[in-house]
PDB file of C-alpha atoms in Angstrom:
ATOM      1  CA  MET A   1      41.974  34.739  -6.280  1.00 51.00           C
ATOM      2  CA  LYS A   2      40.865  32.952  -9.059  1.00 58.00           C
ATOM      3  CA  MET A   3      40.547  29.784  -7.286  1.00 59.00           C
ATOM      4  CA  ALA A   4      38.396  31.951  -4.331  1.00 64.00           C
ATOM      5  CA  ASN A   5      36.330  33.182  -7.166  1.00 73.00           C
ATOM      6  CA  SER A   6      35.353  29.996  -8.374  1.00 80.00           C
ATOM      7  CA  LEU A   7      34.844  28.364  -5.023  1.00 90.00           C
ATOM      8  CA  ARG A   8      32.730  31.196  -4.294  1.00 91.00           C
ATOM      9  CA  GLY A   9      30.568  30.433  -7.060  1.00 92.00           C
ATOM     10  CA  GLU A  10      30.296  26.932  -5.907  1.00 93.00           C
ATOM     11  CA  VAL A  11      29.180  27.963  -2.274  1.00 94.00           C
ATOM     12  CA  LEU A  12      26.580  31.075  -3.820  1.00 95.00           C
ATOM     13  CA  ASN A  13      25.019  27.871  -6.080  1.00 95.00           C
ATOM     14  CA  LEU A  14      25.360  25.214  -3.081  1.00 96.00           C
ATOM     15  CA  TYR A  15      23.355  27.738  -0.850  1.00 96.00           C
ATOM     16  CA  LYS A  16      20.955  28.808  -3.513  1.00 96.00           C
ATOM     17  CA  ASN A  17      20.123  24.780  -4.086  1.00 95.00           C
ATOM     18  CA  LEU A  18      19.748  24.047  -0.755  1.00 95.00           C
ATOM     19  CA  LEU A  19      17.221  27.062  -0.152  1.00 94.00           C
ATOM     20  CA  TYR A  20      15.435  26.104  -2.760  1.00 93.00           C
ATOM     21  CA  LEU A  21      14.969  22.567  -1.323  1.00 91.00           C
ATOM     22  CA  GLY A  22      14.061  24.018   1.828  1.00 91.00           C
ATOM     23  CA  ARG A  23      10.719  25.070   1.177  1.00 89.00           C
ATOM     24  CA  ASP A  24       9.530  21.318   1.435  1.00 85.00           C
ATOM     25  CA  TYR A  25      11.169  20.905   4.774  1.00 87.00           C
ATOM     26  CA  PRO A  26       9.228  19.090   7.501  1.00 85.00           C
ATOM     27  CA  LYS A  27       9.706  21.674  10.253  1.00 89.00           C
ATOM     28  CA  GLY A  28       8.945  24.904   7.915  1.00 90.00           C
ATOM     29  CA  ALA A  29      10.736  26.685   5.081  1.00 90.00           C
ATOM     30  CA  ASP A  30      11.435  29.720   7.882  1.00 94.00           C
ATOM     31  CA  TYR A  31      12.758  27.060  10.543  1.00 95.00           C
ATOM     32  CA  PHE A  32      14.978  25.441   7.373  1.00 94.00           C
ATOM     33  CA  LYS A  33      16.441  29.383   5.979  1.00 95.00           C
ATOM     34  CA  ARG A  34      17.299  31.032   9.650  1.00 96.00           C
ATOM     35  CA  ARG A  35      19.333  27.096  10.400  1.00 95.00           C
ATOM     36  CA  LEU A  36      20.912  27.404   6.817  1.00 95.00           C
ATOM     37  CA  LYS A  37      21.391  31.007   6.504  1.00 95.00           C
ATOM     38  CA  ASN A  38      23.308  30.888  10.495  1.00 96.00           C
ATOM     39  CA  VAL A  39      25.498  27.551   9.222  1.00 94.00           C
ATOM     40  CA  PHE A  40      26.899  30.441   5.959  1.00 95.00           C
ATOM     41  CA  LEU A  41      27.539  32.699   8.637  1.00 95.00           C
ATOM     42  CA  LYS A  42      29.095  31.055  10.796  1.00 96.00           C
ATOM     43  CA  ASN A  43      31.639  29.585   8.285  1.00 93.00           C
ATOM     44  CA  LYS A  44      31.926  32.904   6.283  1.00 91.00           C
ATOM     45  CA  ASP A  45      35.517  33.645   7.270  1.00 92.00           C
ATOM     46  CA  VAL A  46      36.680  30.386   5.908  1.00 90.00           C
ATOM     47  CA  LYS A  47      40.081  31.707   3.659  1.00 90.00           C
ATOM     48  CA  ASP A  48      41.806  27.974   3.117  1.00 91.00           C
ATOM     49  CA  PRO A  49      40.682  26.654   0.037  1.00 92.00           C
ATOM     50  CA  GLU A  50      40.962  22.977   1.327  1.00 94.00           C
ATOM     51  CA  LYS A  51      38.732  23.723   3.905  1.00 95.00           C
ATOM     52  CA  ILE A  52      35.868  25.912   2.003  1.00 94.00           C
ATOM     53  CA  LYS A  53      36.030  22.015  -0.490  1.00 95.00           C
ATOM     54  CA  GLU A  54      35.290  20.367   2.687  1.00 95.00           C
ATOM     55  CA  LEU A  55      32.484  22.495   3.346  1.00 95.00           C
ATOM     56  CA  ILE A  56      31.331  22.291  -0.212  1.00 95.00           C
ATOM     57  CA  GLU A  57      31.469  18.747  -0.206  1.00 96.00           C
ATOM     58  CA  ARG A  58      29.473  18.654   3.446  1.00 96.00           C
ATOM     59  CA  GLY A  59      26.579  21.261   2.216  1.00 95.00           C
ATOM     60  CA  GLU A  60      26.526  18.472  -0.822  1.00 96.00           C
ATOM     61  CA  PHE A  61      25.844  15.353   1.270  1.00 96.00           C
ATOM     62  CA  VAL A  62      22.882  17.687   3.101  1.00 93.00           C
ATOM     63  CA  MET A  63      21.524  17.858  -0.415  1.00 93.00           C
ATOM     64  CA  LYS A  64      21.224  14.864  -1.184  1.00 94.00           C
ATOM     65  CA  GLU A  65      20.208  13.987   2.254  1.00 92.00           C
ATOM     66  CA  LEU A  66      17.383  15.874   2.124  1.00 91.00           C
ATOM     67  CA  GLU A  67      16.341  14.395  -1.586  1.00 90.00           C
ATOM     68  CA  ALA A  68      16.498  11.475  -0.150  1.00 90.00           C
ATOM     69  CA  LEU A  69      14.230  12.440   2.819  1.00 87.00           C
ATOM     70  CA  TYR A  70      11.812  14.222   0.712  1.00 85.00           C
ATOM     71  CA  PHE A  71      11.547  10.876  -2.149  1.00 86.00           C
ATOM     72  CA  LEU A  72      11.006   8.717   0.796  1.00 83.00           C
ATOM     73  CA  ARG A  73       7.831  10.807   2.039  1.00 79.00           C
ATOM     74  CA  LYS A  74       6.431  10.710  -1.388  1.00 77.00           C
ATOM     75  CA  TYR A  75       7.170   7.203  -1.853  1.00 73.00           C
ATOM     76  CA  ARG A  76       5.301   6.387   1.811  1.00 75.00           C
ATOM     77  CA  ALA A  77       2.521   9.221   0.941  1.00 76.00           C
ATOM     78  CA  MET A  78       2.092   7.135  -2.210  1.00 76.00           C
ATOM     79  CA  LYS A  79       2.158   3.513  -0.758  1.00 77.00           C
ATOM     80  CA  GLN A  80      -0.039   4.560   1.649  1.00 78.00           C
ATOM     81  CA  ARG A  81      -2.884   5.858  -0.970  1.00 79.00           C
ATOM     82  CA  TYR A  82      -2.815   2.754  -3.105  1.00 81.00           C
ATOM     83  CA  TYR A  83      -2.516   0.335  -0.128  1.00 79.00           C
ATOM     84  CA  SER A  84      -5.676   1.761   1.960  1.00 67.00           C
ATOM     85  CA  ASP A  85      -7.607   1.579  -1.667  1.00 56.00           C
ATOM     86  CA  ILE A  86      -6.453  -2.522  -2.030  1.00 58.00           C
ATOM     87  CA  ASN A  87      -7.795  -2.726   1.663  1.00 55.00           C
ATOM     88  CA  LYS A  88     -10.922  -0.164   0.978  1.00 57.00           C
ATOM     89  CA  THR A  89     -12.036  -2.569  -2.345  1.00 55.00           C
ATOM     90  CA  LYS A  90     -12.019  -6.196   0.013  1.00 52.00           C
TER      91      LYS A  90
END
């Protein structure tokens, strides 16, 4: 039972982190929140600790991908600003 409680905390933490990252999702926060909730509800009956760990790892991968998406978007916006300034001065 102790194993399940520690995994429960990890799952909740993952959900909160993904929910936080979803605020800036390109298709909108509501879209992301709905999809996130559906995925977590779909897997709510999983009891096997190994399967839960696999799902947590998949969720962490999604988190990293979202962070990469946001960093790339930020980089592109900054690059566009700076290069457009250089082109205007020439």
